Amino acid sequence: MSQVPLNDLSRSVVEHRTELDEAVRTVLDSGWFVHGPQHDAFERELAAVTGSAHAIGVGNGTDALELALRAVMPAGRSVVLTAANAGGYTTTAARRGGFSVRYADVDEQTHCLSADSVAPLLSAEIGVVVVTHLYGRLAPDVQEIVARCHDRGIAVLEDCAQSIGARNDDGPAGSFGDVSSFSFYPTKNLGALGDGGAVCTSDEALADRIRALSQYGWDGKYRITLTGGANSRLDEIQAAILRVRLKHIDAWNAARRAIIGRYAAAASARVRVLPAADAGHVGHLAVVVADDREALRLHLNAAGIRHDVHYPVPDHRQDAFADDFREVTLPITESLAERILSVPCFPELTDDEIERVCDALAAF
Ligand SMILES: *Cc1c(COP(=O)(O)O)cnc(C)c1O
C-alpha cells in the first residue's frame, strides 16, 4: 500500500520548476549573491504581507527570534515569557541571547497563549513576551496580550514561523506586537529551498538595531557599534526563490485550510481536529487531539498514513533545560503533549490522499 506522506517538498518544485529555474538563473547572471536586488525586493514584499514598515532578511527563524529578542529587550530586564509547547525555538534563541525563560500555560482549545494565562505572570523582570501563532493559527488574544504587556513596559514578539498570511479584521500576523519573526525552513507555509528567516517591525530604530545585529553589530562597513552581533543573512538565491513562492502563498494557505476543513468534517468523535475555519488560520499543520493517541497511531499506520507529534516534549521538560524547571508544572501543555498528533497537510496533497486521511479519521 502506498503511504500518504506527511509532506513532500518535491511536488511543489516540480509544479513551479520553470519559475524557480528562472529565479535562480537571474541571480547567477547578476553576479550578486548576498544583500543584492532580490534580497531588497523580497524584504519590501514581505513587509507588505506582514503589515510592517520594515522587513530584515536573516539566516533562519531561530536567528530571527534571537536577534529580535536582543533588539527589543528593554534595558535592565532579562526575562522572556512564552509558551512551552512550540518546539523549543524561542527557548533556544532566548538562552543563546543570554536571557532566562519563563512559561505560561496555553489555552486548551487553541493551544496558544491567552490573555488569561499570561496576565497573572507579568512582572517587572519580564522584558519580552513571545506569542507563537501555533500550527498556523493567529493567537486569538494577541491584541489583548499586547495591550496588557504595553501597560507594564513589556515588549511583544510574535513568532510567525508557522503563520505567514494569517489575519483578523485588524491586520495580519506580525502586525500586532513590537516585532515579529519568520522562518522560511522548507516545510513552512512560505518555504525556501534551504534555510532562511526574517524579522519584521514598524519601529524604525528597532529595525536599524536588528539590521546591525544581523551583520556583526555594524553601524556601517567595519564599524561595530553594537555588541551581540551575528552574521545571519538571507542569501540572494533564497530571496529570489522566496519571491516566486510568495506570489502563491494565499492560494497555498487556502488549500491547507480546505484540507483541514475536510478532516474536521470527517473525523469520528474520538478525534478532535483543531479547526482552521477562517482567515485567522493558515493550516501550517493539521493537528488532532485524541485521548487514545497510541491507538490512533496504530490505526493510521495500518492505513498507510504518516503522522508525527508537534511537539512531543514541552520546553520545560527537555533534557537540556529541565534542571531549571523542576518546580514548574503546566497542566494543559503537559496533557496536550500526550494527546496531539499531526496528520498530512500540504497544498499538493492529492484528492485521493486527502480522502484516505478522511476515511481513516472517520473509521477510528
Ligand atoms: C520552524 C520554527 C522556528 C525556527 O525556524 P528555523 O528556520 O528552523 O530556525 C521558530 N519558531 C517556530 C514556531 C517554528 O515553527
mmCIF file of C-alpha atoms and ligand atoms in Angstrom, residues 60-63 65 86 89 132 134 159 161-162 183-185 188 195-196 284 311, ligand 1:
data_model
loop_
_atom_site.group_PDB
_atom_site.id
_atom_site.type_symbol
_atom_site.label_atom_id
_atom_site.label_comp_id
_atom_site.label_asym_id
_atom_site.label_seq_id
_atom_site.Cartn_x
_atom_site.Cartn_y
_atom_site.Cartn_z
ATOM 1 C CA ASN A 60 16.826 31.281 9.699
ATOM 2 C CA GLY A 61 13.881 31.544 12.083
ATOM 3 C CA THR A 62 15.847 30.850 15.245
ATOM 4 C CA ASP A 63 18.289 33.655 14.434
ATOM 5 C CA LEU A 65 13.968 35.161 17.256
ATOM 6 C CA ALA A 86 6.100 25.442 20.444
ATOM 7 C CA TYR A 89 12.885 27.534 19.267
ATOM 8 C CA THR A 132 3.706 31.926 18.919
ATOM 9 C CA LEU A 134 0.989 27.899 16.620
ATOM 10 C CA ASP A 159 6.659 34.197 16.295
ATOM 11 C CA ALA A 161 7.205 30.963 11.620
ATOM 12 C CA GLN A 162 4.038 28.884 11.127
ATOM 13 C CA SER A 183 11.181 31.143 9.260
ATOM 14 C CA PHE A 184 11.480 30.001 5.668
ATOM 15 C CA TYR A 185 12.603 26.474 6.513
ATOM 16 C CA LYS A 188 6.956 26.199 6.367
ATOM 17 C CA ASP A 195 17.330 27.965 5.263
ATOM 18 C CA GLY A 196 16.019 31.489 5.620
ATOM 19 C CA HIS A 284 0.566 25.007 8.740
ATOM 20 C CA TYR A 311 5.774 18.685 19.719
HETATM 21 C C1 LIG B 1 10.417 26.460 12.412
HETATM 22 C C2 LIG B 1 10.152 27.328 13.584
HETATM 23 C C3 LIG B 1 11.137 28.176 14.135
HETATM 24 C C4 LIG B 1 12.588 28.109 13.743
HETATM 25 O O1 LIG B 1 12.867 28.308 12.429
HETATM 26 P P1 LIG B 1 14.246 27.762 11.791
HETATM 27 O O2 LIG B 1 14.278 28.466 10.479
HETATM 28 O O3 LIG B 1 14.140 26.285 11.662
HETATM 29 O O4 LIG B 1 15.361 28.198 12.689
HETATM 30 C C5 LIG B 1 10.776 29.023 15.149
HETATM 31 N N1 LIG B 1 9.526 29.028 15.652
HETATM 32 C C6 LIG B 1 8.568 28.210 15.181
HETATM 33 C C7 LIG B 1 7.197 28.289 15.789
HETATM 34 C C8 LIG B 1 8.840 27.333 14.144
HETATM 35 O O5 LIG B 1 7.879 26.518 13.691
#
